[in-house]
């Protein structure tokens, strides 16, 4: 009980959008199902959930860069869940998008990590992690 | 010149070459040559996107690798003679 309330306290300042709440609810549900086996494991998965959520501003910036690269109209649906392949990007476009993100955020994405970026959310999460590492 | 049984590059290798070429293009201190490098790699990779013939594939890949070597050397040479003021186009 204490752990789940702790979770909700940590999360509420981070986001206000409904979509983000949906992701968080999913996160909370997952944690509850894992919490039964052992206490130690619960804390580990709690920490994982917190670091997964990227700020909405980051996601928005990523979306605008993706729109520009793929020349999508302004009102086309691009969200955190959008896969690059579904938006009409081939692998070359994905490489160019990642390069554009590197320039925009001043980070350097390694080859390994870059290959696993499939959705806008993946990109935003990786960016947040790298920005955090850079400023640390 | 054609090597019999030339190695066909894997998708990952091709994408790695693409990324490396774009990075080198970014390193150029001269805006014009940097933009040209990036534009040229994008055009070349898109033109050859649908190749299926193994000989053409390996030829294009080795061509790309040779161009990468040239670009890396040129990036160093250009930086030796970089102008003191950035180009007006560089934003």
mmCIF file of C-alpha atoms in Angstrom:
data_model
loop_
_atom_site.group_PDB
_atom_site.id
_atom_site.type_symbol
_atom_site.label_atom_id
_atom_site.label_comp_id
_atom_site.label_asym_id
_atom_site.label_seq_id
_atom_site.Cartn_x
_atom_site.Cartn_y
_atom_site.Cartn_z
ATOM 1 C CA UNK A 1 0.000 0.000 0.000
ATOM 2 C CA UNK A 2 2.701 2.421 1.049
ATOM 3 C CA UNK A 3 4.680 1.764 -2.086
ATOM 4 C CA UNK A 4 1.779 2.447 -4.454
ATOM 5 C CA UNK A 5 0.930 5.736 -2.788
ATOM 6 C CA UNK A 6 4.610 6.597 -2.987
ATOM 7 C CA UNK A 7 4.407 5.901 -6.715
ATOM 8 C CA UNK A 8 1.457 8.198 -7.262
ATOM 9 C CA UNK A 9 3.113 11.013 -5.297
ATOM 10 C CA UNK A 10 6.188 10.813 -7.448
ATOM 11 C CA UNK A 11 4.272 10.751 -10.697
ATOM 12 C CA UNK A 12 1.617 13.456 -10.383
ATOM 13 C CA UNK A 13 3.917 16.495 -10.759
ATOM 14 C CA UNK A 14 5.495 15.009 -13.861
ATOM 15 C CA UNK A 15 2.521 15.110 -16.191
ATOM 16 C CA UNK A 16 -0.961 16.444 -16.664
ATOM 17 C CA UNK A 17 -2.010 15.010 -20.007
ATOM 18 C CA UNK A 18 -4.482 12.148 -20.155
ATOM 19 C CA UNK A 19 -2.266 10.122 -22.448
ATOM 20 C CA UNK A 20 0.616 10.253 -19.986
ATOM 21 C CA UNK A 21 -1.756 9.147 -17.212
ATOM 22 C CA UNK A 22 -2.741 6.146 -19.285
ATOM 23 C CA UNK A 23 0.918 5.124 -19.538
ATOM 24 C CA UNK A 24 1.405 5.679 -15.805
ATOM 25 C CA UNK A 25 -1.686 3.659 -14.889
ATOM 26 C CA UNK A 26 -0.287 0.831 -16.927
ATOM 27 C CA UNK A 27 2.955 1.246 -15.034
ATOM 28 C CA UNK A 28 1.197 1.094 -11.679
ATOM 29 C CA UNK A 29 -0.756 -2.004 -12.690
ATOM 30 C CA UNK A 30 2.456 -3.762 -13.707
ATOM 31 C CA UNK A 31 4.114 -2.913 -10.424
ATOM 32 C CA UNK A 32 1.203 -4.280 -8.414
ATOM 33 C CA UNK A 33 1.341 -7.592 -10.203
ATOM 34 C CA UNK A 34 5.082 -7.846 -9.581
ATOM 35 C CA UNK A 35 4.973 -6.718 -5.977
ATOM 36 C CA UNK A 36 3.531 -9.993 -4.679
ATOM 37 C CA UNK A 37 6.659 -12.204 -5.012
ATOM 38 C CA UNK A 38 9.253 -10.177 -3.086
ATOM 39 C CA UNK A 39 9.707 -6.777 -1.538
ATOM 40 C CA UNK A 40 13.201 -6.219 -2.916
ATOM 41 C CA UNK A 41 12.061 -6.734 -6.506
ATOM 42 C CA UNK A 42 9.216 -4.233 -6.131
ATOM 43 C CA UNK A 43 11.576 -1.372 -5.386
ATOM 44 C CA UNK A 44 13.683 -2.251 -8.412
ATOM 45 C CA UNK A 45 10.731 -2.220 -10.784
ATOM 46 C CA UNK A 46 9.434 1.016 -9.205
ATOM 47 C CA UNK A 47 12.683 2.705 -10.080
ATOM 48 C CA UNK A 48 12.479 1.370 -13.622
ATOM 49 C CA UNK A 49 8.987 2.807 -14.066
ATOM 50 C CA UNK A 50 10.033 6.281 -12.945
ATOM 51 C CA UNK A 51 12.970 6.490 -15.335
ATOM 52 C CA UNK A 52 10.883 5.297 -18.303
ATOM 53 C CA UNK A 53 8.554 8.291 -18.451
ATOM 54 C CA UNK A 54 9.883 11.117 -20.628
ATOM 55 C CA UNK A 55 8.760 14.726 -20.202
ATOM 56 C CA UNK A 56 5.958 15.828 -22.547
ATOM 57 C CA UNK A 57 8.087 18.744 -23.850
ATOM 58 C CA UNK A 58 10.752 16.285 -24.974
ATOM 59 C CA UNK A 59 8.149 14.132 -26.715
ATOM 60 C CA UNK A 60 6.734 17.244 -28.426
ATOM 61 C CA UNK A 61 10.159 18.326 -29.652
ATOM 62 C CA UNK A 62 10.817 14.829 -30.996
ATOM 63 C CA UNK A 63 7.424 14.867 -32.737
ATOM 64 C CA UNK A 64 8.159 18.194 -34.445
ATOM 65 C CA UNK A 65 11.558 16.978 -35.657
ATOM 66 C CA UNK A 66 9.971 13.783 -36.987
ATOM 67 C CA UNK A 67 7.267 15.828 -38.755
ATOM 68 C CA UNK A 68 9.886 18.048 -40.361
ATOM 69 C CA UNK A 69 12.057 15.129 -41.493
ATOM 70 C CA UNK A 70 9.180 13.128 -42.951
ATOM 71 C CA UNK A 71 7.431 16.247 -44.319
ATOM 72 C CA UNK A 72 4.176 15.377 -42.564
ATOM 73 C CA UNK A 73 1.357 17.933 -42.453
ATOM 74 C CA UNK A 74 0.977 19.819 -39.154
ATOM 75 C CA UNK A 75 -2.263 18.127 -38.161
ATOM 76 C CA UNK A 76 -1.132 14.535 -38.824
ATOM 77 C CA UNK A 77 -1.294 12.334 -35.713
ATOM 78 C CA UNK A 78 2.183 11.948 -34.221
ATOM 79 C CA UNK A 79 2.269 10.772 -30.618
ATOM 80 C CA UNK A 80 4.624 8.997 -28.253
ATOM 81 C CA UNK A 81 3.277 5.654 -29.411
ATOM 82 C CA UNK A 82 3.807 6.365 -33.115
ATOM 83 C CA UNK A 83 6.219 3.980 -34.770
ATOM 84 C CA UNK A 84 8.546 5.559 -37.306
ATOM 85 C CA UNK A 85 7.782 2.831 -39.822
ATOM 86 C CA UNK A 86 4.048 3.488 -39.447
ATOM 87 C CA UNK A 87 4.634 7.187 -40.195
ATOM 88 C CA UNK A 88 6.229 6.271 -43.516
ATOM 89 C CA UNK A 89 9.892 6.399 -42.503
ATOM 90 C CA UNK A 90 12.334 3.851 -43.867
ATOM 91 C CA UNK A 91 15.557 2.954 -42.058
ATOM 92 C CA UNK A 92 17.481 5.772 -43.777
ATOM 93 C CA UNK A 93 14.871 8.263 -42.543
ATOM 94 C CA UNK A 94 15.229 6.863 -39.031
ATOM 95 C CA UNK A 95 18.998 7.413 -39.139
ATOM 96 C CA UNK A 96 18.434 10.995 -40.294
ATOM 97 C CA UNK A 97 15.854 11.569 -37.570
ATOM 98 C CA UNK A 98 18.283 10.336 -34.908
ATOM 99 C CA UNK A 99 20.984 12.644 -36.320
ATOM 100 C CA UNK A 100 18.539 15.555 -36.182
ATOM 101 C CA UNK A 101 17.721 14.697 -32.560
ATOM 102 C CA UNK A 102 21.435 14.562 -31.705
ATOM 103 C CA UNK A 103 21.905 18.058 -33.091
ATOM 104 C CA UNK A 104 18.777 19.455 -31.442
ATOM 105 C CA UNK A 105 19.558 18.143 -27.954
ATOM 106 C CA UNK A 106 23.353 18.261 -28.145
ATOM 107 C CA UNK A 107 23.750 14.568 -27.353
ATOM 108 C CA UNK A 108 25.575 11.677 -28.982
ATOM 109 C CA UNK A 109 23.642 8.460 -29.562
ATOM 110 C CA UNK A 110 25.701 5.276 -29.869
ATOM 111 C CA UNK A 111 25.189 2.806 -32.674
ATOM 112 C CA UNK A 112 23.756 0.158 -30.319
ATOM 113 C CA UNK A 113 21.100 2.400 -28.814
ATOM 114 C CA UNK A 114 20.198 3.983 -32.137
ATOM 115 C CA UNK A 115 19.261 0.614 -33.624
ATOM 116 C CA UNK A 116 16.608 0.050 -30.959
ATOM 117 C CA UNK A 117 14.720 3.292 -31.519
ATOM 118 C CA UNK A 118 11.410 2.316 -33.097
ATOM 119 C CA UNK A 119 8.873 4.790 -31.675
ATOM 120 C CA UNK A 120 8.777 8.448 -30.716
ATOM 121 C CA UNK A 121 8.630 7.407 -27.061
ATOM 122 C CA UNK A 122 11.816 5.323 -27.397
ATOM 123 C CA UNK A 123 13.609 8.338 -28.809
ATOM 124 C CA UNK A 124 12.318 10.688 -26.094
ATOM 125 C CA UNK A 125 13.300 8.287 -23.297
ATOM 126 C CA UNK A 126 16.794 7.810 -24.699
ATOM 127 C CA UNK A 127 17.215 11.567 -25.113
ATOM 128 C CA UNK A 128 16.215 12.200 -21.497
ATOM 129 C CA UNK A 129 18.642 9.570 -20.285
ATOM 130 C CA UNK A 130 21.530 11.004 -22.309
ATOM 131 C CA UNK A 131 20.765 14.608 -21.321
ATOM 132 C CA UNK A 132 20.700 13.521 -17.684
ATOM 133 C CA UNK A 133 24.033 11.718 -18.072
ATOM 134 C CA UNK A 134 25.532 14.752 -19.748
ATOM 135 C CA UNK A 135 24.489 17.163 -17.012
ATOM 136 C CA UNK A 136 25.404 14.771 -14.198
ATOM 137 C CA UNK B 1 38.846 -5.189 -60.564
ATOM 138 C CA UNK B 2 35.739 -7.181 -59.539
ATOM 139 C CA UNK B 3 36.521 -9.480 -56.646
ATOM 140 C CA UNK B 4 34.822 -12.871 -57.076
ATOM 141 C CA UNK B 5 32.544 -13.643 -54.125
ATOM 142 C CA UNK B 6 32.663 -10.066 -52.842
ATOM 143 C CA UNK B 7 31.019 -9.719 -49.442
ATOM 144 C CA UNK B 8 27.450 -8.416 -49.537
ATOM 145 C CA UNK B 9 26.978 -5.885 -46.739
ATOM 146 C CA UNK B 10 24.313 -6.546 -44.135
ATOM 147 C CA UNK B 11 21.581 -4.023 -43.470
ATOM 148 C CA UNK B 12 23.159 -3.005 -40.176
ATOM 149 C CA UNK B 13 26.508 -2.351 -41.827
ATOM 150 C CA UNK B 14 24.898 -0.193 -44.482
ATOM 151 C CA UNK B 15 23.054 1.861 -41.863
ATOM 152 C CA UNK B 16 26.271 2.181 -39.834
ATOM 153 C CA UNK B 17 28.100 3.469 -42.908
ATOM 154 C CA UNK B 18 25.274 5.942 -43.538
ATOM 155 C CA UNK B 19 25.396 7.224 -39.975
ATOM 156 C CA UNK B 20 29.200 7.514 -40.046
ATOM 157 C CA UNK B 21 29.161 9.411 -43.337
ATOM 158 C CA UNK B 22 26.553 11.847 -41.984
ATOM 159 C CA UNK B 23 28.621 12.361 -38.822
ATOM 160 C CA UNK B 24 31.728 13.173 -40.868
ATOM 161 C CA UNK B 25 29.653 15.609 -42.930
ATOM 162 C CA UNK B 26 28.681 17.319 -39.688
ATOM 163 C CA UNK B 27 32.332 17.617 -38.581
ATOM 164 C CA UNK B 28 33.391 19.789 -41.509
ATOM 165 C CA UNK B 29 34.281 23.288 -40.404
ATOM 166 C CA UNK B 30 33.376 24.598 -43.882
ATOM 167 C CA UNK B 31 29.581 24.808 -44.084
ATOM 168 C CA UNK B 32 29.455 24.340 -47.863
ATOM 169 C CA UNK B 33 31.475 21.155 -48.103
ATOM 170 C CA UNK B 34 29.724 19.752 -45.024
ATOM 171 C CA UNK B 35 26.289 20.304 -46.511
ATOM 172 C CA UNK B 36 27.448 18.841 -49.811
ATOM 173 C CA UNK B 37 28.755 15.696 -48.079
ATOM 174 C CA UNK B 38 25.495 15.159 -46.231
ATOM 175 C CA UNK B 39 23.371 15.851 -49.312
ATOM 176 C CA UNK B 40 25.501 13.589 -51.482
ATOM 177 C CA UNK B 41 25.359 10.661 -49.042
ATOM 178 C CA UNK B 42 21.588 11.008 -48.666
ATOM 179 C CA UNK B 43 21.107 11.104 -52.439
ATOM 180 C CA UNK B 44 23.461 8.190 -53.084
ATOM 181 C CA UNK B 45 21.959 5.943 -50.417
ATOM 182 C CA UNK B 46 18.416 6.697 -51.562
ATOM 183 C CA UNK B 47 19.299 6.023 -55.197
ATOM 184 C CA UNK B 48 20.750 2.650 -54.280
ATOM 185 C CA UNK B 49 18.039 1.796 -51.773
ATOM 186 C CA UNK B 50 16.398 -0.870 -53.935
ATOM 187 C CA UNK B 51 19.454 -2.675 -55.243
ATOM 188 C CA UNK B 52 19.213 -6.439 -55.129
ATOM 189 C CA UNK B 53 22.103 -7.580 -57.351
ATOM 190 C CA UNK B 54 24.853 -8.749 -54.993
ATOM 191 C CA UNK B 55 27.675 -7.427 -57.180
ATOM 192 C CA UNK B 56 26.127 -3.957 -57.418
ATOM 193 C CA UNK B 57 25.442 -4.004 -53.684
ATOM 194 C CA UNK B 58 29.005 -4.832 -52.696
ATOM 195 C CA UNK B 59 30.373 -2.364 -55.279
ATOM 196 C CA UNK B 60 28.191 0.431 -53.903
ATOM 197 C CA UNK B 61 29.159 -0.455 -50.339
ATOM 198 C CA UNK B 62 32.902 -0.425 -51.023
ATOM 199 C CA UNK B 63 32.453 2.818 -52.930
ATOM 200 C CA UNK B 64 30.761 4.266 -49.854
ATOM 201 C CA UNK B 65 33.585 3.093 -47.602
ATOM 202 C CA UNK B 66 36.189 4.635 -49.925
ATOM 203 C CA UNK B 67 34.283 7.944 -49.901
ATOM 204 C CA UNK B 68 34.180 7.796 -46.116
ATOM 205 C CA UNK B 69 37.988 7.590 -46.002
ATOM 206 C CA UNK B 70 38.281 10.549 -48.370
ATOM 207 C CA UNK B 71 35.783 12.570 -46.351
ATOM 208 C CA UNK B 72 37.587 11.875 -43.069
ATOM 209 C CA UNK B 73 40.890 13.084 -44.495
ATOM 210 C CA UNK B 74 39.277 16.140 -46.050
ATOM 211 C CA UNK B 75 37.580 17.068 -42.784
ATOM 212 C CA UNK B 76 41.039 17.364 -41.223
ATOM 213 C CA UNK B 77 42.476 19.310 -44.159
ATOM 214 C CA UNK B 78 39.550 21.752 -44.226
ATOM 215 C CA UNK B 79 39.862 22.400 -40.512
ATOM 216 C CA UNK B 80 43.501 23.459 -41.043
ATOM 217 C CA UNK B 81 42.402 26.225 -43.405
ATOM 218 C CA UNK B 82 39.076 27.130 -41.813
ATOM 219 C CA UNK B 83 38.015 30.762 -42.243
ATOM 220 C CA UNK B 84 37.924 32.819 -39.063
ATOM 221 C CA UNK B 85 34.323 33.923 -39.618
ATOM 222 C CA UNK B 86 31.478 31.392 -40.005
ATOM 223 C CA UNK B 87 29.636 31.343 -43.317
ATOM 224 C CA UNK B 88 26.456 33.455 -43.423
ATOM 225 C CA UNK B 89 24.526 30.303 -44.367
ATOM 226 C CA UNK B 90 25.613 28.467 -41.233
ATOM 227 C CA UNK B 91 22.870 28.816 -38.635
#
